[in-house]
Amino acid sequence: QVQLVESGGGLVQAGGSLRLSCAASGSIFSILPMGWYRQAPGKQREWVAFITSGGSIDYQDSVKGRFTISRDNAKSTVYLQMNSLKPDDTALYYCNTRVGFQNYWGQGTQVTVSS
């Protein structure tokens, strides 16, 4: 139904910013809810941010005020703007969507924040 490819990760110093992108294939992007998740070493994958097809948005408490999720349906792309990055934000970041009861994931993009 859909394929997801994340990009934009990298190495940044604490306090810096990165903008992650998730490009989706398929013709149904505009009606899909999209989310960002992350998995740090030794931890379970956790939800970060969510945006519905109608533009409703929510965030994990730890990133509120620092991260912004957005989508561009014309480009079939969802973004995660990450500001004021902290070492605790270091993780592999994944894009996610759900079609019915089927979850789809990208390959992940690595974000590393140095002290």
Coordinates of N, CA, C and O in Angstrom, one line a residue:
Q1 N 0.8 -1.2 0.0 CA 0.0 0.0 0.0 C 0.9 1.3 0.0 O 0.6 2.2 -0.7
V2 N 2.0 1.2 0.8 CA 2.8 2.4 0.9 C 4.2 2.0 1.3 O 4.4 1.0 2.0
Q3 N 5.2 2.7 0.8 CA 6.6 2.5 1.2 C 7.1 3.9 1.7 O 6.8 4.9 1.2
L4 N 7.9 3.8 2.8 CA 8.4 5.0 3.5 C 9.9 5.0 3.5 O 10.5 4.0 3.8
V5 N 10.5 6.2 3.2 CA 11.9 6.3 3.3 C 12.3 7.6 4.0 O 11.9 8.7 3.6
E6 N 13.0 7.4 5.2 CA 13.4 8.6 6.0 C 14.7 9.1 5.5 O 15.6 8.4 5.0
S7 N 15.0 10.4 5.8 CA 16.2 11.0 5.5 C 16.4 12.3 6.4 O 15.4 12.7 7.0
G8 N 17.6 12.8 6.4 CA 17.9 14.0 7.2 C 18.6 13.9 8.5 O 18.9 14.9 9.1
G9 N 18.8 12.7 8.9 CA 19.5 12.5 10.2 C 21.0 12.8 10.0 O 21.5 13.0 8.9
G10 N 21.6 12.9 11.2 CA 23.1 13.2 11.2 C 23.6 13.5 12.5 O 22.9 13.2 13.5
L11 N 24.8 14.0 12.6 CA 25.4 14.3 13.9 C 25.3 15.8 14.1 O 25.7 16.6 13.2
V12 N 24.9 16.2 15.3 CA 24.7 17.6 15.6 C 25.0 17.8 17.1 O 24.9 16.9 17.9
Q13 N 25.5 19.0 17.4 CA 25.8 19.3 18.8 C 24.6 19.7 19.6 O 23.5 20.1 19.0
A14 N 24.6 19.5 20.9 CA 23.5 19.8 21.7 C 23.1 21.3 21.5 O 23.9 22.2 21.4
G15 N 21.7 21.5 21.4 CA 21.2 22.8 21.1 C 21.0 23.1 19.6 O 20.4 24.1 19.2
G16 N 21.5 22.2 18.8 CA 21.3 22.4 17.3 C 20.0 21.9 16.8 O 19.1 21.4 17.6
S17 N 19.9 21.9 15.5 CA 18.6 21.5 14.8 C 18.8 20.6 13.7 O 19.9 20.6 13.0
L18 N 17.8 19.7 13.4 CA 17.8 18.9 12.3 C 16.4 18.8 11.7 O 15.4 19.0 12.5
R19 N 16.2 18.6 10.4 CA 14.9 18.5 9.8 C 14.9 17.1 9.1 O 15.6 16.9 8.2
L20 N 14.1 16.2 9.7 CA 13.9 14.9 9.1 C 12.8 14.9 8.1 O 11.8 15.6 8.2
S21 N 12.9 14.1 7.0 CA 11.9 13.9 6.0 C 11.5 12.5 5.9 O 12.4 11.6 6.1
C22 N 10.3 12.2 5.5 CA 9.8 10.9 5.2 C 9.0 10.9 4.0 O 7.9 11.5 3.9
A23 N 9.6 10.4 2.9 CA 8.9 10.4 1.6 C 8.1 9.1 1.4 O 8.7 8.0 1.7
A24 N 6.9 9.2 1.0 CA 6.0 8.0 0.9 C 5.7 7.8 -0.6 O 5.4 8.7 -1.3
S25 N 5.7 6.5 -0.9 CA 5.2 6.1 -2.2 C 3.8 5.6 -2.1 O 3.3 5.3 -1.0
G26 N 3.1 5.6 -3.2 CA 1.7 5.2 -3.2 C 0.8 6.4 -3.4 O 1.2 7.6 -3.3
S27 N -0.5 6.1 -3.7 CA -1.4 7.2 -4.1 C -2.3 7.6 -3.0 O -3.2 8.5 -3.2
I28 N -2.2 7.1 -1.8 CA -3.1 7.3 -0.7 C -2.5 8.2 0.4 O -3.1 8.2 1.5
F29 N -1.4 8.8 0.2 CA -0.7 9.5 1.3 C -1.6 10.5 2.0 O -1.6 10.7 3.2
S30 N -2.4 11.3 1.2 CA -3.2 12.4 1.7 C -4.2 12.0 2.7 O -4.6 12.8 3.5
I31 N -4.6 10.7 2.8 CA -5.6 10.2 3.7 C -5.0 9.4 4.9 O -5.7 8.9 5.7
L32 N -3.6 9.4 4.9 CA -3.0 8.5 5.9 C -2.6 9.3 7.2 O -2.1 10.4 7.1
P33 N -2.8 8.7 8.3 CA -2.2 9.3 9.5 C -0.7 9.0 9.5 O -0.3 7.9 9.2
M34 N 0.2 9.9 9.9 CA 1.6 9.7 9.9 C 2.2 10.0 11.3 O 1.8 10.9 12.0
G35 N 3.2 9.2 11.6 CA 3.8 9.4 12.9 C 5.3 9.2 12.8 O 5.9 8.7 11.9
W36 N 6.0 9.8 13.8 CA 7.4 9.6 14.0 C 7.7 8.9 15.3 O 7.1 9.2 16.3
Y37 N 8.6 7.9 15.2 CA 9.0 7.1 16.4 C 10.5 7.1 16.4 O 11.2 7.5 15.4
R38 N 11.0 6.8 17.6 CA 12.5 6.7 17.7 C 12.8 5.6 18.6 O 12.1 5.2 19.5
Q39 N 14.0 5.0 18.4 CA 14.5 4.0 19.3 C 16.0 4.2 19.6 O 16.9 4.3 18.8
A40 N 16.2 4.5 20.9 CA 17.6 4.7 21.4 C 18.2 3.4 21.8 O 17.5 2.4 22.1
P41 N 19.5 3.4 21.8 CA 20.2 2.1 22.2 C 19.7 1.6 23.6 O 19.7 2.4 24.6
G42 N 19.4 0.4 23.7 CA 19.0 -0.2 24.9 C 17.5 0.1 25.4 O 17.1 -0.3 26.5
K43 N 16.8 0.8 24.5 CA 15.4 1.2 24.9 C 14.4 0.7 23.8 O 14.8 0.3 22.7
Q44 N 13.2 0.6 24.2 CA 12.1 0.3 23.3 C 11.8 1.4 22.4 O 12.1 2.6 22.7
R45 N 11.3 1.1 21.2 CA 10.8 2.1 20.3 C 9.7 2.9 20.9 O 8.8 2.3 21.5
E46 N 9.8 4.2 20.8 CA 8.8 5.1 21.5 C 8.2 6.1 20.4 O 8.9 6.5 19.5
W47 N 6.9 6.4 20.6 CA 6.3 7.4 19.8 C 6.8 8.8 20.1 O 7.0 9.1 21.3
V48 N 6.9 9.6 19.1 CA 7.4 11.0 19.2 C 6.4 12.0 18.8 O 6.1 12.9 19.5
A49 N 5.7 11.8 17.6 CA 4.8 12.8 17.1 C 3.8 12.2 16.2 O 4.2 11.1 15.6
F50 N 2.7 12.8 16.0 CA 1.6 12.2 15.2 C 0.9 13.3 14.5 O 0.6 14.4 15.0
I51 N 0.5 13.1 13.2 CA -0.3 14.1 12.5 C -1.3 13.3 11.6 O -1.0 12.3 10.9
T52 N -2.6 13.7 11.7 CA -3.6 13.0 11.0 C -3.8 13.6 9.6 O -3.1 14.6 9.2
S53 N -4.6 13.0 8.8 CA -4.8 13.5 7.4 C -5.5 14.8 7.4 O -5.3 15.6 6.5
G54 N -6.2 15.2 8.5 CA -6.8 16.5 8.7 C -5.9 17.5 9.3 O -6.4 18.6 9.5
G55 N -4.7 17.1 9.7 CA -3.8 18.1 10.3 C -3.8 18.2 11.8 O -3.1 19.0 12.4
S56 N -4.5 17.3 12.5 CA -4.5 17.2 14.0 C -3.1 16.7 14.4 O -2.6 15.7 13.8
I57 N -2.5 17.3 15.4 CA -1.1 17.0 15.8 C -1.0 16.7 17.3 O -1.7 17.4 18.1
D58 N -0.2 15.8 17.7 CA 0.1 15.6 19.0 C 1.6 15.2 19.2 O 2.2 14.7 18.2
Y59 N 2.2 15.4 20.4 CA 3.6 15.1 20.6 C 3.8 14.4 21.9 O 3.0 14.6 22.9
Q60 N 4.9 13.7 22.0 CA 5.3 13.1 23.2 C 5.7 14.3 24.1 O 6.3 15.3 23.6
D61 N 5.5 14.2 25.4 CA 5.7 15.4 26.3 C 7.2 15.8 26.3 O 7.5 17.0 26.3
S62 N 8.1 14.9 26.1 CA 9.5 15.2 26.1 C 10.0 16.1 25.0 O 11.1 16.7 25.0
V63 N 9.2 16.1 23.9 CA 9.6 16.9 22.7 C 8.7 18.1 22.5 O 9.0 18.9 21.6
K64 N 7.7 18.3 23.3 CA 6.8 19.4 23.1 C 7.5 20.8 23.2 O 8.3 20.9 24.2
G65 N 7.3 21.7 22.3 CA 8.0 22.9 22.3 C 9.3 22.9 21.6 O 9.9 24.0 21.4
R66 N 9.8 21.8 21.3 CA 11.1 21.7 20.5 C 10.9 21.1 19.1 O 11.7 21.5 18.2
F67 N 10.0 20.1 19.0 CA 9.8 19.4 17.7 C 8.5 19.9 17.1 O 7.6 20.2 17.7
T68 N 8.5 19.9 15.7 CA 7.3 20.2 15.0 C 7.1 19.2 13.8 O 8.0 19.0 13.0
I69 N 6.0 18.6 13.8 CA 5.7 17.7 12.7 C 4.8 18.4 11.7 O 3.9 19.2 12.1
S70 N 5.0 18.1 10.5 CA 4.2 18.8 9.4 C 4.1 17.8 8.2 O 4.9 16.8 8.2
R71 N 3.2 18.1 7.3 CA 3.1 17.2 6.1 C 2.9 18.1 4.9 O 2.2 19.2 5.0
D72 N 3.3 17.6 3.7 CA 3.1 18.3 2.5 C 2.5 17.2 1.6 O 3.2 16.3 1.0
N73 N 1.2 17.2 1.4 CA 0.5 16.1 0.7 C 0.9 16.2 -0.8 O 0.9 15.1 -1.5
A74 N 1.2 17.3 -1.3 CA 1.6 17.4 -2.7 C 2.9 16.7 -3.0 O 3.1 16.2 -4.1
K75 N 3.8 16.6 -2.0 CA 5.0 15.9 -2.1 C 5.0 14.6 -1.4 O 6.1 13.9 -1.4
S76 N 3.9 14.2 -0.9 CA 3.8 12.9 -0.2 C 4.9 12.7 0.8 O 5.5 11.7 0.9
T77 N 5.1 13.8 1.6 CA 6.2 13.8 2.6 C 5.7 14.4 3.9 O 5.0 15.3 4.0
V78 N 6.2 13.7 5.0 CA 6.0 14.2 6.3 C 7.4 14.6 6.9 O 8.4 14.0 6.6
Y79 N 7.4 15.7 7.7 CA 8.6 16.2 8.2 C 8.6 16.3 9.7 O 7.6 16.3 10.4
L80 N 9.8 16.2 10.3 CA 10.0 16.5 11.7 C 11.1 17.5 11.9 O 12.3 17.1 11.7
Q81 N 10.7 18.7 12.3 CA 11.7 19.7 12.6 C 12.1 19.6 14.0 O 11.2 19.7 14.9
M82 N 13.3 19.4 14.3 CA 13.8 19.2 15.7 C 14.8 20.3 16.0 O 15.8 20.5 15.4
N83 N 14.4 21.1 17.0 CA 15.2 22.2 17.5 C 15.6 21.9 19.0 O 15.0 21.1 19.6
S84 N 16.6 22.7 19.4 CA 17.1 22.5 20.8 C 17.4 21.1 21.1 O 17.0 20.6 22.2
L85 N 18.1 20.4 20.3 CA 18.3 19.0 20.4 C 19.2 18.7 21.7 O 20.1 19.5 22.0
K86 N 18.9 17.6 22.3 CA 19.6 17.2 23.5 C 20.2 15.8 23.3 O 19.8 15.1 22.4
P87 N 21.3 15.5 24.0 CA 21.8 14.1 23.9 C 20.8 13.0 24.0 O 20.9 12.0 23.4
D88 N 19.8 13.2 24.9 CA 18.8 12.2 25.0 C 17.9 12.0 23.8 O 17.2 11.0 23.7
D89 N 18.0 12.9 22.8 CA 17.3 12.7 21.6 C 18.0 11.8 20.6 O 17.4 11.4 19.6
T90 N 19.2 11.4 21.0 CA 19.9 10.4 20.1 C 19.2 9.1 20.0 O 18.8 8.5 20.9
A91 N 18.9 8.8 18.7 CA 18.1 7.6 18.4 C 18.0 7.4 16.9 O 18.4 8.2 16.2
L92 N 17.6 6.2 16.6 CA 17.2 5.9 15.2 C 15.7 6.3 15.0 O 14.9 5.8 15.8
Y93 N 15.5 7.2 14.1 CA 14.1 7.8 14.0 C 13.4 7.1 12.8 O 14.0 7.0 11.7
Y94 N 12.2 6.7 13.0 CA 11.4 6.0 12.1 C 10.1 6.7 11.7 O 9.5 7.3 12.6
C95 N 9.7 6.7 10.5 CA 8.4 7.1 10.0 C 7.5 6.0 10.0 O 7.9 4.8 9.7
N96 N 6.2 6.2 10.3 CA 5.2 5.2 10.4 C 3.9 5.6 9.9 O 3.5 6.8 10.0
T97 N 3.1 4.7 9.4 CA 1.7 4.9 9.0 C 1.0 3.6 9.2 O 1.6 2.6 9.4
R98 N -0.3 3.8 9.3 CA -1.2 2.6 9.4 C -2.3 2.6 8.4 O -3.0 3.6 8.2
V99 N -2.4 1.5 7.7 CA -3.5 1.3 6.7 C -4.3 0.2 7.2 O -3.9 -1.0 7.2
G100 N -5.5 0.5 7.7 CA -6.3 -0.6 8.4 C -5.6 -1.0 9.6 O -5.3 -0.2 10.5
F101 N -5.3 -2.3 9.7 CA -4.6 -2.8 10.9 C -3.1 -3.1 10.5 O -2.4 -3.7 11.3
Q102 N -2.7 -2.7 9.3 CA -1.3 -2.9 8.9 C -0.4 -1.7 9.1 O -0.7 -0.6 8.7
N103 N 0.7 -1.9 9.9 CA 1.6 -0.8 10.1 C 2.7 -0.9 9.1 O 3.2 -2.0 8.7
Y104 N 3.2 0.3 8.6 CA 4.3 0.4 7.7 C 5.4 1.3 8.3 O 5.1 2.3 8.9
W105 N 6.6 0.9 8.1 CA 7.8 1.6 8.7 C 8.8 1.8 7.6 O 9.0 1.0 6.7
G106 N 9.5 2.9 7.8 CA 10.7 3.2 7.0 C 11.9 2.5 7.5 O 11.8 1.7 8.5
Q107 N 13.0 2.7 6.9 CA 14.3 2.0 7.3 C 14.9 2.7 8.5 O 15.8 2.1 9.1
G108 N 14.5 3.9 8.8 CA 15.1 4.7 9.9 C 16.2 5.6 9.4 O 16.9 5.3 8.5
T109 N 16.4 6.7 10.2 CA 17.5 7.6 9.9 C 18.1 8.0 11.3 O 17.4 8.3 12.2
Q110 N 19.4 7.9 11.4 CA 20.1 8.1 12.7 C 20.3 9.5 13.0 O 20.8 10.3 12.2
V111 N 19.9 9.9 14.2 CA 20.2 11.2 14.8 C 21.1 11.0 16.0 O 20.7 10.3 16.9
T112 N 22.2 11.7 16.0 CA 23.2 11.6 17.1 C 23.4 13.0 17.6 O 23.9 13.9 16.8
V113 N 23.2 13.3 18.8 CA 23.4 14.6 19.4 C 24.5 14.5 20.4 O 24.4 13.8 21.4
S114 N 25.6 15.3 20.2 CA 26.7 15.3 21.1 C 26.6 16.4 22.2 O 26.0 17.4 22.0
S115 N 27.3 16.1 23.3 CA 27.3 17.1 24.4 C 28.1 18.3 24.1 O 29.1 18.2 23.3

